[in-house]
């Protein structure tokens, strides 16, 4: 009888949630706006409805989110709701030339997204690097039945900020004049798109801080002076309360923390988000790394003495999800070696297993839906989309080797994954079983994981969401340099669950992009005319050797120019001396 009662209550609760579901509509006109968020330089940015920063989106679990987009900038655009599964809805995931043709200038498009999750997310441009120029906003999904109780909440958007437009910096970054692959360093770090963010707290109340790193490059270490923090959510996954004094948030990651306010209102405190200098090739002397906001109890009260402590060692793999999910033995294991090399176009590109990602001529999802029985053949997607075919309901493991001197945050679209292992150095499958597996029965889950330099991480996910899903580094410069691969998940199932409506096709036609066929827009395995990328240079040159050679050539050219310049100076001096001698001789005669 008790069992029946509990079951009845559960059904009533579910019915109540369904009854409260709503269609939540946002109308976004994407425009250029002038802004000066760091107070140092006004510049053109990408905003929405004439506003910058872009206002956050709020929606409830089980709602349907509708975003009506009008593109009024001078280039195609697309939006990605970062962290949303898009189950049976992969055509709304957003990355340009992966799941859609981008929205042409002057055109409109509607993203319709059934909300099946709750937690802290964000939405951003996924065409070129438009989110670096401002096209980004928090996306908060509220749960009517939150597992933790709190009195109020603050959304905290962390970001780096540049004074030049993304395309200008990208052109330099990917040029032959940057053989070391040094990323553009931001001019500022911001909290909620400003230099003086304030968070008001009432005495004795408990607040949820939803922290989102929306940066192109920067990683932040978060600490609140005089207050204890408890992590309760990571990338949309509720976790057991975990006390920390500080923690890192790399690009695209999200955390929620609970903070209980003090009863004494005589003092205010600093909210700290320190940029990690290890993410920057060079730290300019004028760059302020210690970014601060204010915890305000009383606007007229003084601040407590500053706390400058060492960043705490923090391991996100130790966070325990509230809803347990046991892992399974993987059906397929992919080992991906992430590296940067000067390729045969003489620019520094990023690669997974020596392949740099290049967009196809046909969006990859459209290829999967129009190639029939060939959709399970990786050849039809082209070599340079780096397609990895996985079957429906398989368990997939990815072992990521970071062969680069820098840290990398890797993000998987369409899923959260379990963090199942980690070890130092490079793992070679030929050496035997992976040595770094954890033994936890309920692994930590998230959608973006940091892989530190010269280390590796093993992640695992259940292929229960047919679609085409990018897996890529979420440092925007690295994605543009090609550090991405494409999972083609259950291509045999996709046609029965995914539909491409006419608006998708109309955008392709307007941009003269083919919308069916293989990666080249052809039938069968004929890839004539497909987009191709640069390949590794032949021979045994290492990256350091190539960089040294390039700089040697540049130095030689500069040296030659200097010799010529001095030679011309000498010639001019000699000519002047001869002219003076002739003049003296004429005067004598």
Short mmCIF file of C-alpha atoms in Angstrom, two decimals, residues 23-533:
data_model
loop_
_atom_site.label_atom_id
_atom_site.label_comp_id
_atom_site.label_asym_id
_atom_site.label_seq_id
_atom_site.Cartn_x
_atom_site.Cartn_y
_atom_site.Cartn_z
CA UNK A 23 6.48 27.80 -24.67
CA UNK A 24 9.04 30.51 -23.86
CA UNK A 25 9.82 32.75 -26.83
CA UNK A 26 12.76 35.10 -27.33
CA UNK A 27 13.04 37.37 -30.37
CA UNK A 28 16.68 38.02 -31.20
CA UNK A 29 17.76 40.48 -33.85
CA UNK A 30 21.52 40.05 -34.13
CA UNK A 31 23.13 43.43 -34.77
CA UNK A 32 26.34 45.39 -34.41
CA UNK A 33 26.62 47.65 -31.38
CA UNK A 34 29.38 49.91 -30.09
CA UNK A 35 30.52 49.09 -26.57
CA UNK A 36 33.36 49.70 -24.13
CA UNK A 37 32.94 47.05 -21.41
CA UNK A 38 36.42 47.38 -19.88
CA UNK A 39 36.48 51.18 -20.03
CA UNK A 40 39.66 51.14 -22.12
CA UNK A 41 38.47 51.20 -25.73
CA UNK A 42 35.16 51.49 -27.53
CA UNK A 43 34.74 49.08 -30.41
CA UNK A 44 32.15 47.39 -32.60
CA UNK A 45 30.67 44.25 -31.02
CA UNK A 46 27.96 41.75 -31.92
CA UNK A 47 24.85 42.28 -29.82
CA UNK A 48 21.16 41.41 -29.77
CA UNK A 49 18.25 43.83 -30.20
CA UNK A 50 20.69 46.73 -30.10
CA UNK A 51 22.02 45.64 -26.71
CA UNK A 52 25.37 44.56 -25.39
CA UNK A 53 25.87 42.53 -23.29
CA UNK A 54 23.28 40.10 -24.62
CA UNK A 55 20.59 39.59 -21.93
CA UNK A 56 20.40 36.10 -20.38
CA UNK A 57 17.80 33.51 -21.32
CA UNK A 58 15.70 32.00 -18.51
CA UNK A 59 13.49 28.97 -19.01
CA UNK A 60 12.10 26.14 -16.86
CA UNK A 61 12.64 22.42 -17.08
CA UNK A 62 10.12 20.82 -19.47
CA UNK A 63 9.37 24.10 -21.27
CA UNK A 64 9.93 24.58 -24.98
CA UNK A 65 12.42 27.34 -25.81
CA UNK A 66 11.81 29.21 -29.06
CA UNK A 67 14.39 31.70 -30.33
CA UNK A 68 13.35 33.69 -33.40
CA UNK A 69 16.57 34.99 -34.97
CA UNK A 70 16.93 37.79 -37.51
CA UNK A 71 20.48 38.22 -38.79
CA UNK A 72 21.27 41.88 -39.36
CA UNK A 73 25.07 41.64 -39.38
CA UNK A 74 27.04 41.47 -42.63
CA UNK A 75 28.01 37.79 -42.45
CA UNK A 76 26.24 34.46 -41.86
CA UNK A 77 25.62 33.43 -38.26
CA UNK A 78 24.39 30.48 -36.19
CA UNK A 79 23.62 29.83 -32.50
CA UNK A 80 24.59 26.90 -30.29
CA UNK A 81 22.90 26.24 -26.94
CA UNK A 82 25.95 24.94 -25.15
CA UNK A 83 25.37 21.82 -23.08
CA UNK A 84 21.84 21.03 -24.26
CA UNK A 85 21.38 17.45 -25.42
CA UNK A 86 18.96 18.28 -28.26
CA UNK A 87 17.66 14.70 -28.14
CA UNK A 88 15.92 13.95 -31.43
CA UNK A 89 16.61 17.58 -32.33
CA UNK A 90 20.22 17.62 -33.60
CA UNK A 91 19.25 19.92 -36.46
CA UNK A 92 18.88 22.67 -33.82
CA UNK A 93 22.33 22.21 -32.28
CA UNK A 94 23.70 25.11 -34.30
CA UNK A 95 27.37 24.72 -35.37
CA UNK A 96 27.72 26.09 -38.87
CA UNK A 97 28.29 23.46 -41.60
CA UNK A 98 27.89 20.67 -39.05
CA UNK A 99 24.15 20.64 -38.34
CA UNK A 100 22.98 23.55 -40.50
CA UNK A 101 23.85 26.06 -43.16
CA UNK A 102 24.39 29.35 -41.33
CA UNK A 103 21.73 32.06 -41.36
CA UNK A 104 22.49 34.48 -44.24
CA UNK A 105 22.62 38.24 -43.69
CA UNK A 106 19.09 39.61 -43.72
CA UNK A 107 17.49 36.19 -43.18
CA UNK A 108 15.64 34.73 -40.22
CA UNK A 109 15.59 31.33 -38.51
CA UNK A 110 13.74 29.80 -35.56
CA UNK A 111 15.44 27.51 -33.06
CA UNK A 112 12.85 25.33 -31.31
CA UNK A 113 14.29 23.42 -28.36
CA UNK A 114 12.34 21.14 -26.00
CA UNK A 115 13.96 21.57 -22.57
CA UNK A 116 14.86 18.18 -21.09
CA UNK A 117 17.54 19.30 -18.60
CA UNK A 118 18.03 21.81 -15.84
CA UNK A 119 21.06 23.74 -14.65
CA UNK A 120 23.52 26.34 -15.90
CA UNK A 121 24.26 26.68 -19.61
CA UNK A 122 25.03 29.37 -22.17
CA UNK A 123 24.22 30.22 -25.75
CA UNK A 124 26.77 31.54 -28.24
CA UNK A 125 27.54 32.12 -31.87
CA UNK A 126 28.92 29.05 -33.64
CA UNK A 127 29.89 30.59 -36.97
CA UNK A 128 33.48 31.75 -37.20
CA UNK A 129 34.39 33.32 -33.86
CA UNK A 130 31.41 35.59 -33.39
CA UNK A 131 31.04 34.83 -29.71
CA UNK A 132 34.49 36.36 -29.11
CA UNK A 133 32.99 39.62 -30.46
CA UNK A 134 30.08 39.47 -28.00
CA UNK A 135 27.46 37.01 -29.31
CA UNK A 136 27.11 35.04 -26.06
CA UNK A 137 24.73 34.95 -23.10
CA UNK A 138 23.84 32.82 -20.06
CA UNK A 139 21.10 30.23 -20.56
CA UNK A 140 19.61 29.29 -17.20
CA UNK A 141 17.20 26.35 -16.89
CA UNK A 142 15.35 26.39 -13.59
CA UNK A 143 14.22 23.20 -11.89
CA UNK A 144 10.85 23.47 -10.08
CA UNK A 145 12.13 20.75 -7.73
CA UNK A 146 15.68 21.85 -6.96
CA UNK A 147 17.53 19.35 -4.75
CA UNK A 148 19.12 22.19 -2.77
CA UNK A 149 17.27 25.06 -1.16
CA UNK A 150 18.47 28.66 -1.37
CA UNK A 151 17.00 32.13 -0.99
CA UNK A 152 18.30 33.84 -4.12
CA UNK A 153 20.73 33.49 -6.98
CA UNK A 154 23.31 35.41 -8.97
CA UNK A 155 24.49 34.63 -12.50
CA UNK A 156 28.23 35.22 -12.91
CA UNK A 157 29.51 35.39 -16.49
CA UNK A 158 33.31 35.32 -16.71
CA UNK A 159 34.93 36.35 -19.98
CA UNK A 160 38.07 37.63 -21.60
CA UNK A 161 37.86 40.74 -23.75
CA UNK A 162 39.74 41.89 -26.85
CA UNK A 163 40.05 45.35 -28.35
CA UNK A 164 40.25 44.08 -31.93
CA UNK A 165 37.65 42.14 -33.86
CA UNK A 166 38.01 38.39 -33.97
CA UNK A 167 38.59 38.04 -37.70
CA UNK A 168 41.52 40.46 -37.69
CA UNK A 169 43.21 38.51 -34.88
CA UNK A 170 42.39 35.15 -36.46
CA UNK A 171 43.98 36.14 -39.77
CA UNK A 172 47.22 36.86 -37.93
CA UNK A 173 46.96 33.81 -35.66
CA UNK A 174 46.68 31.39 -38.58
CA UNK A 175 49.26 33.13 -40.78
CA UNK A 176 52.79 32.04 -41.63
CA UNK A 177 54.01 34.96 -39.51
CA UNK A 178 52.88 33.14 -36.35
CA UNK A 179 54.74 29.81 -36.66
CA UNK A 180 54.75 29.23 -32.88
CA UNK A 181 50.94 29.34 -32.78
CA UNK A 182 50.81 31.99 -30.04
CA UNK A 183 47.18 32.82 -29.32
CA UNK A 184 45.98 36.44 -29.16
CA UNK A 185 46.10 37.58 -25.53
CA UNK A 186 43.05 39.51 -24.28
CA UNK A 187 43.27 43.08 -23.07
CA UNK A 188 40.99 42.44 -20.08
CA UNK A 189 39.10 39.96 -17.97
CA UNK A 190 35.50 40.77 -17.07
CA UNK A 191 32.82 39.69 -14.61
CA UNK A 192 29.34 40.10 -16.07
CA UNK A 193 30.88 42.08 -18.93
CA UNK A 194 32.16 44.85 -16.66
CA UNK A 195 35.01 45.80 -14.35
CA UNK A 196 33.00 46.45 -11.18
CA UNK A 197 30.32 43.74 -10.89
CA UNK A 198 28.39 43.82 -7.62
CA UNK A 199 26.49 41.01 -5.90
CA UNK A 200 24.16 42.03 -3.08
CA UNK A 201 23.66 39.64 -0.15
CA UNK A 202 21.14 39.87 2.68
CA UNK A 203 22.25 38.77 6.17
CA UNK A 204 21.93 35.07 6.90
CA UNK A 205 20.50 34.15 3.48
CA UNK A 206 21.87 31.42 1.22
CA UNK A 207 22.61 32.23 -2.42
CA UNK A 208 23.31 30.18 -5.51
CA UNK A 209 26.04 31.62 -7.73
CA UNK A 210 25.84 30.24 -11.27
CA UNK A 211 29.33 30.67 -12.73
CA UNK A 212 29.90 30.44 -16.50
CA UNK A 213 33.21 30.88 -18.32
CA UNK A 214 32.30 32.36 -21.71
CA UNK A 215 35.90 33.12 -22.71
CA UNK A 216 37.76 32.55 -25.95
CA UNK A 217 40.95 31.58 -24.09
CA UNK A 218 41.13 32.53 -20.40
CA UNK A 219 40.80 30.18 -17.45
CA UNK A 220 39.72 31.67 -14.12
CA UNK A 221 40.30 30.66 -10.49
CA UNK A 222 37.32 31.63 -8.31
CA UNK A 223 37.51 32.60 -4.62
CA UNK A 224 35.29 34.71 -2.35
CA UNK A 225 37.02 36.49 0.50
CA UNK A 226 35.67 35.59 3.92
CA UNK A 227 33.09 33.06 2.69
CA UNK A 228 32.82 29.32 2.30
CA UNK A 229 31.77 27.91 -1.07
CA UNK A 230 30.01 24.60 -1.73
CA UNK A 231 29.85 23.25 -5.28
CA UNK A 232 26.40 21.80 -6.06
CA UNK A 233 26.36 21.65 -9.87
CA UNK A 234 28.84 21.11 -12.70
CA UNK A 235 27.85 21.57 -16.36
CA UNK A 236 24.18 20.93 -15.60
CA UNK A 237 24.78 17.89 -13.38
CA UNK A 238 23.71 18.20 -9.72
CA UNK A 239 26.47 16.93 -7.42
CA UNK A 240 26.93 16.25 -3.73
CA UNK A 241 27.81 19.37 -1.77
CA UNK A 242 31.59 19.81 -1.95
CA UNK A 243 33.36 22.49 0.08
CA UNK A 244 36.16 24.39 -1.67
CA UNK A 245 38.14 27.53 -0.97
CA UNK A 246 38.86 28.04 -4.70
CA UNK A 247 38.35 26.20 -7.98
CA UNK A 248 39.23 26.69 -11.65
CA UNK A 249 36.73 27.28 -14.44
CA UNK A 250 38.12 26.82 -17.93
CA UNK A 251 36.50 28.06 -21.13
CA UNK A 252 32.91 26.76 -21.56
CA UNK A 253 32.66 25.14 -18.12
CA UNK A 254 29.95 26.00 -15.59
CA UNK A 255 29.59 25.57 -11.84
CA UNK A 256 26.97 26.42 -9.24
CA UNK A 257 28.05 27.16 -5.70
CA UNK A 258 26.10 27.86 -2.52
CA UNK A 259 27.26 30.77 -0.37
CA UNK A 260 25.66 31.61 2.98
CA UNK A 261 25.77 35.29 3.83
CA UNK A 262 27.14 36.56 7.11
CA UNK A 263 24.85 38.09 9.76
CA UNK A 264 27.16 41.09 10.13
CA UNK A 265 26.63 43.82 7.52
CA UNK A 266 29.47 46.09 8.57
CA UNK A 267 31.92 44.79 5.97
CA UNK A 268 31.90 44.05 2.25
CA UNK A 269 34.10 41.45 0.54
CA UNK A 270 35.81 40.79 -2.77
CA UNK A 271 34.64 38.22 -5.31
CA UNK A 272 37.80 37.05 -7.09
CA UNK A 273 38.20 35.50 -10.54
CA UNK A 274 41.93 35.37 -11.28
CA UNK A 275 42.99 34.68 -14.85
CA UNK A 276 45.54 31.86 -15.04
CA UNK A 277 48.70 33.20 -16.73
CA UNK A 278 49.61 29.69 -17.92
CA UNK A 279 46.94 30.05 -20.61
CA UNK A 280 48.77 32.97 -22.24
CA UNK A 281 51.87 32.68 -24.38
CA UNK A 282 53.01 36.07 -23.05
CA UNK A 283 51.49 38.12 -20.24
CA UNK A 284 51.64 41.82 -21.21
CA UNK A 285 52.68 44.04 -18.28
CA UNK A 286 49.47 46.07 -18.60
CA UNK A 287 47.18 43.00 -18.37
CA UNK A 288 45.41 42.79 -15.01
CA UNK A 289 45.13 39.13 -14.05
CA UNK A 290 43.35 39.58 -10.71
CA UNK A 291 39.77 40.30 -11.69
CA UNK A 292 37.42 41.30 -8.88
CA UNK A 293 33.78 42.02 -8.14
CA UNK A 294 32.09 43.01 -4.89
CA UNK A 295 30.04 41.07 -2.34
CA UNK A 296 27.92 43.90 -0.99
CA UNK A 297 26.16 43.87 2.40
CA UNK A 298 26.11 47.63 2.83
CA UNK A 299 26.98 50.09 0.02
CA UNK A 300 28.71 52.42 2.49
CA UNK A 301 30.65 49.75 4.39
CA UNK A 302 34.42 49.25 3.95
CA UNK A 303 35.96 46.13 2.42
CA UNK A 304 37.56 43.41 4.49
CA UNK A 305 41.35 43.06 4.16
CA UNK A 306 42.21 41.28 0.92
CA UNK A 307 42.88 37.56 1.01
CA UNK A 308 45.71 36.40 -1.23
CA UNK A 309 45.98 32.66 -0.93
CA UNK A 310 47.39 30.03 -3.24
CA UNK A 311 44.90 28.43 -5.59
CA UNK A 312 43.61 25.21 -4.10
CA UNK A 313 44.31 21.91 -5.82
CA UNK A 314 40.98 21.02 -7.36
CA UNK A 315 39.98 17.81 -9.14
CA UNK A 316 36.60 17.87 -10.87
CA UNK A 317 36.73 14.07 -11.25
CA UNK A 318 36.04 13.77 -7.51
CA UNK A 319 32.63 15.49 -7.74
CA UNK A 320 29.86 12.93 -7.16
CA UNK A 321 26.62 13.23 -9.19
CA UNK A 322 23.42 13.13 -7.14
CA UNK A 323 21.75 10.93 -9.75
CA UNK A 324 24.07 7.96 -9.97
CA UNK A 325 25.05 6.49 -13.34
CA UNK A 326 27.20 3.39 -13.42
CA UNK A 327 29.69 3.11 -16.24
CA UNK A 328 29.91 0.25 -18.72
CA UNK A 329 32.69 -1.45 -20.59
CA UNK A 330 33.23 0.53 -23.81
CA UNK A 331 32.24 -0.98 -27.15
CA UNK A 332 34.63 1.34 -28.98
CA UNK A 333 37.70 3.23 -27.79
CA UNK A 334 39.07 6.18 -29.75
CA UNK A 335 42.49 7.57 -28.89
CA UNK A 336 42.87 11.19 -30.00
CA UNK A 337 46.30 12.84 -29.99
CA UNK A 338 45.90 16.63 -29.79
CA UNK A 339 48.86 18.56 -31.17
CA UNK A 340 49.90 21.71 -33.00
CA UNK A 341 52.19 21.61 -36.00
CA UNK A 342 53.26 23.72 -38.94
CA UNK A 343 51.57 21.93 -41.83
CA UNK A 344 52.32 22.01 -45.54
CA UNK A 345 50.59 25.38 -45.98
CA UNK A 346 53.33 26.67 -43.63
CA UNK A 347 50.87 27.85 -40.98
CA UNK A 348 50.51 26.47 -37.47
CA UNK A 349 47.39 24.30 -37.31
CA UNK A 350 45.84 22.07 -34.67
CA UNK A 351 45.31 18.37 -35.31
CA UNK A 352 43.73 15.27 -33.86
CA UNK A 353 45.81 12.31 -35.05
CA UNK A 354 47.49 14.50 -37.70
CA UNK A 355 44.17 15.64 -39.21
CA UNK A 356 43.14 19.29 -39.02
CA UNK A 357 39.39 19.88 -39.20
CA UNK A 358 38.09 21.62 -42.34
CA UNK A 359 34.41 22.37 -42.92
CA UNK A 360 32.81 20.29 -45.69
CA UNK A 361 30.87 21.71 -48.62
CA UNK A 362 27.68 20.09 -47.31
CA UNK A 363 26.68 20.27 -43.62
CA UNK A 364 27.64 16.91 -42.15
CA UNK A 365 24.17 16.22 -40.74
CA UNK A 366 22.66 16.69 -44.21
CA UNK A 367 25.15 14.19 -45.62
CA UNK A 368 24.16 11.66 -42.95
CA UNK A 369 20.47 12.11 -43.83
CA UNK A 370 20.82 11.93 -47.63
CA UNK A 371 23.42 9.21 -48.28
CA UNK A 372 21.23 6.20 -47.54
CA UNK A 373 23.17 3.00 -46.91
CA UNK A 374 26.44 4.87 -47.40
CA UNK A 375 25.79 7.01 -44.31
CA UNK A 376 27.71 4.48 -42.19
CA UNK A 377 30.76 4.79 -44.44
CA UNK A 378 33.14 7.45 -43.04
CA UNK A 379 34.45 8.22 -46.55
CA UNK A 380 31.30 10.13 -47.50
CA UNK A 381 31.96 12.73 -44.79
CA UNK A 382 35.41 13.59 -46.11
CA UNK A 383 38.76 13.04 -44.45
CA UNK A 384 39.00 16.53 -42.99
CA UNK A 385 35.79 16.45 -40.94
CA UNK A 386 37.57 13.60 -39.13
CA UNK A 387 34.39 11.48 -38.95
CA UNK A 388 34.06 8.80 -36.28
CA UNK A 389 31.10 6.45 -36.82
CA UNK A 390 29.41 5.08 -33.69
CA UNK A 391 26.45 2.74 -33.40
CA UNK A 392 23.25 3.32 -31.50
CA UNK A 393 23.46 2.56 -27.76
CA UNK A 394 27.12 1.69 -27.80
CA UNK A 395 29.32 2.87 -24.94
CA UNK A 396 32.08 5.05 -26.38
CA UNK A 397 35.39 5.88 -24.74
CA UNK A 398 37.69 8.70 -25.85
CA UNK A 399 41.25 8.86 -24.55
CA UNK A 400 42.59 12.35 -25.19
CA UNK A 401 46.36 12.78 -25.28
CA UNK A 402 47.39 16.41 -24.93
CA UNK A 403 50.75 16.58 -26.75
CA UNK A 404 50.76 20.36 -26.59
CA UNK A 405 52.59 22.57 -24.04
CA UNK A 406 49.26 24.31 -23.28
CA UNK A 407 46.09 23.21 -21.48
CA UNK A 408 42.96 22.39 -23.48
CA UNK A 409 39.24 22.28 -22.52
CA UNK A 410 37.46 19.71 -24.69
CA UNK A 411 33.69 19.84 -25.24
CA UNK A 412 31.32 17.20 -26.60
CA UNK A 413 28.06 18.32 -28.19
CA UNK A 414 24.85 16.38 -27.55
CA UNK A 415 26.01 14.55 -24.41
CA UNK A 416 27.54 14.65 -21.00
CA UNK A 417 30.37 12.18 -20.48
CA UNK A 418 31.81 10.35 -17.52
CA UNK A 419 35.38 11.18 -16.50
CA UNK A 420 36.72 7.64 -16.07
CA UNK A 421 40.51 8.09 -15.98
CA UNK A 422 43.51 10.36 -16.06
CA UNK A 423 47.28 9.90 -16.21
CA UNK A 424 50.50 11.71 -17.06
CA UNK A 425 52.32 11.59 -20.38
CA UNK A 426 51.05 10.19 -23.65
CA UNK A 427 49.08 6.95 -23.69
CA UNK A 428 49.93 4.60 -26.55
CA UNK A 429 47.32 1.84 -27.10
CA UNK A 430 50.13 -0.43 -28.32
CA UNK A 431 51.66 -0.32 -24.84
CA UNK A 432 48.77 -2.19 -23.26
CA UNK A 433 45.61 -1.36 -21.31
CA UNK A 434 45.01 2.22 -20.26
CA UNK A 435 46.75 2.74 -16.90
CA UNK A 436 44.75 5.63 -15.47
CA UNK A 437 41.23 4.28 -14.88
CA UNK A 438 39.39 5.36 -11.74
CA UNK A 439 37.48 2.80 -9.68
CA UNK A 440 34.53 4.98 -8.64
CA UNK A 441 31.12 3.34 -9.25
CA UNK A 442 29.49 6.72 -10.03
CA UNK A 443 31.94 8.76 -12.12
CA UNK A 444 31.78 12.53 -12.35
CA UNK A 445 29.86 13.72 -15.43
CA UNK A 446 30.09 16.93 -17.42
CA UNK A 447 30.30 18.18 -21.04
CA UNK A 448 33.63 20.06 -20.98
CA UNK A 449 36.83 18.70 -19.44
CA UNK A 450 40.27 20.23 -19.03
CA UNK A 451 43.19 18.12 -20.27
CA UNK A 452 46.40 19.63 -18.86
CA UNK A 453 49.60 19.85 -20.85
CA UNK A 454 51.40 16.54 -21.45
CA UNK A 455 48.61 14.58 -19.75
CA UNK A 456 45.70 12.44 -20.88
CA UNK A 457 42.09 12.00 -19.81
CA UNK A 458 39.67 9.14 -20.51
CA UNK A 459 35.97 9.97 -20.92
CA UNK A 460 33.03 7.71 -21.68
CA UNK A 461 29.46 8.26 -22.90
CA UNK A 462 26.39 6.31 -23.97
CA UNK A 463 25.50 6.77 -27.65
CA UNK A 464 21.77 7.26 -27.03
CA UNK A 465 21.27 10.43 -29.09
CA UNK A 466 21.37 9.93 -32.89
CA UNK A 467 22.90 12.91 -34.63
CA UNK A 468 26.12 14.58 -35.72
CA UNK A 469 28.05 15.92 -32.76
CA UNK A 470 31.24 17.95 -32.70
CA UNK A 471 34.00 17.15 -30.22
CA UNK A 472 36.44 20.04 -30.04
CA UNK A 473 38.71 22.24 -28.01
CA UNK A 474 36.69 25.17 -26.64
CA UNK A 475 39.53 27.62 -26.87
CA UNK A 476 38.04 29.44 -29.84
CA UNK A 477 41.40 30.03 -31.49
CA UNK A 478 42.12 26.30 -31.40
CA UNK A 479 38.74 25.35 -32.87
CA UNK A 480 39.38 27.77 -35.75
CA UNK A 481 42.83 26.17 -36.13
CA UNK A 482 41.20 22.76 -36.63
CA UNK A 483 41.20 21.03 -33.23
CA UNK A 484 37.93 19.16 -33.77
CA UNK A 485 36.49 15.83 -34.80
CA UNK A 486 32.94 14.75 -35.69
CA UNK A 487 30.95 11.90 -34.15
CA UNK A 488 28.41 10.43 -36.57
CA UNK A 489 26.10 8.77 -34.06
CA UNK A 490 23.68 6.07 -35.21
CA UNK A 491 23.46 7.16 -38.86
CA UNK A 492 21.15 4.22 -39.55
CA UNK A 493 18.66 5.65 -37.02
CA UNK A 494 18.91 9.37 -37.86
CA UNK A 495 16.36 9.48 -40.75
CA UNK A 496 13.64 8.11 -38.45
CA UNK A 497 14.15 10.74 -35.72
CA UNK A 498 15.57 13.87 -37.40
CA UNK A 499 13.86 16.12 -39.93
CA UNK A 500 15.29 19.07 -41.88
CA UNK A 501 12.63 21.70 -42.54
CA UNK A 502 12.47 24.04 -45.50
CA UNK A 503 14.10 26.98 -43.70
CA UNK A 504 17.34 24.99 -43.50
CA UNK A 505 17.23 24.37 -47.25
CA UNK A 506 16.38 27.99 -48.05
CA UNK A 507 19.48 29.22 -46.21
CA UNK A 508 21.68 26.79 -48.10
CA UNK A 509 20.23 27.96 -51.42
CA UNK A 510 20.73 31.62 -50.49
CA UNK A 511 24.39 30.98 -49.71
CA UNK A 512 24.90 28.67 -52.73
CA UNK A 513 25.72 25.75 -50.43
CA UNK A 514 24.72 22.23 -51.53
CA UNK A 515 22.36 20.53 -49.07
CA UNK A 516 22.58 16.87 -50.03
CA UNK A 517 25.19 14.33 -51.01
CA UNK A 518 28.63 13.64 -49.64
CA UNK A 519 31.11 16.14 -48.23
CA UNK A 520 31.77 17.43 -51.76
CA UNK A 521 28.09 17.67 -52.68
CA UNK A 522 28.41 14.65 -55.00
CA UNK A 523 26.75 11.26 -55.04
CA UNK A 524 28.29 8.04 -53.76
CA UNK A 525 32.01 8.06 -52.98
CA UNK A 526 32.93 10.67 -55.57
CA UNK A 527 34.63 13.36 -53.45
CA UNK A 528 35.92 15.39 -56.38
CA UNK A 529 36.03 19.03 -55.36
CA UNK A 530 35.77 18.39 -51.62
CA UNK A 531 37.28 20.92 -49.23
CA UNK A 532 40.68 19.67 -48.16
CA UNK A 533 43.04 20.82 -45.45
#
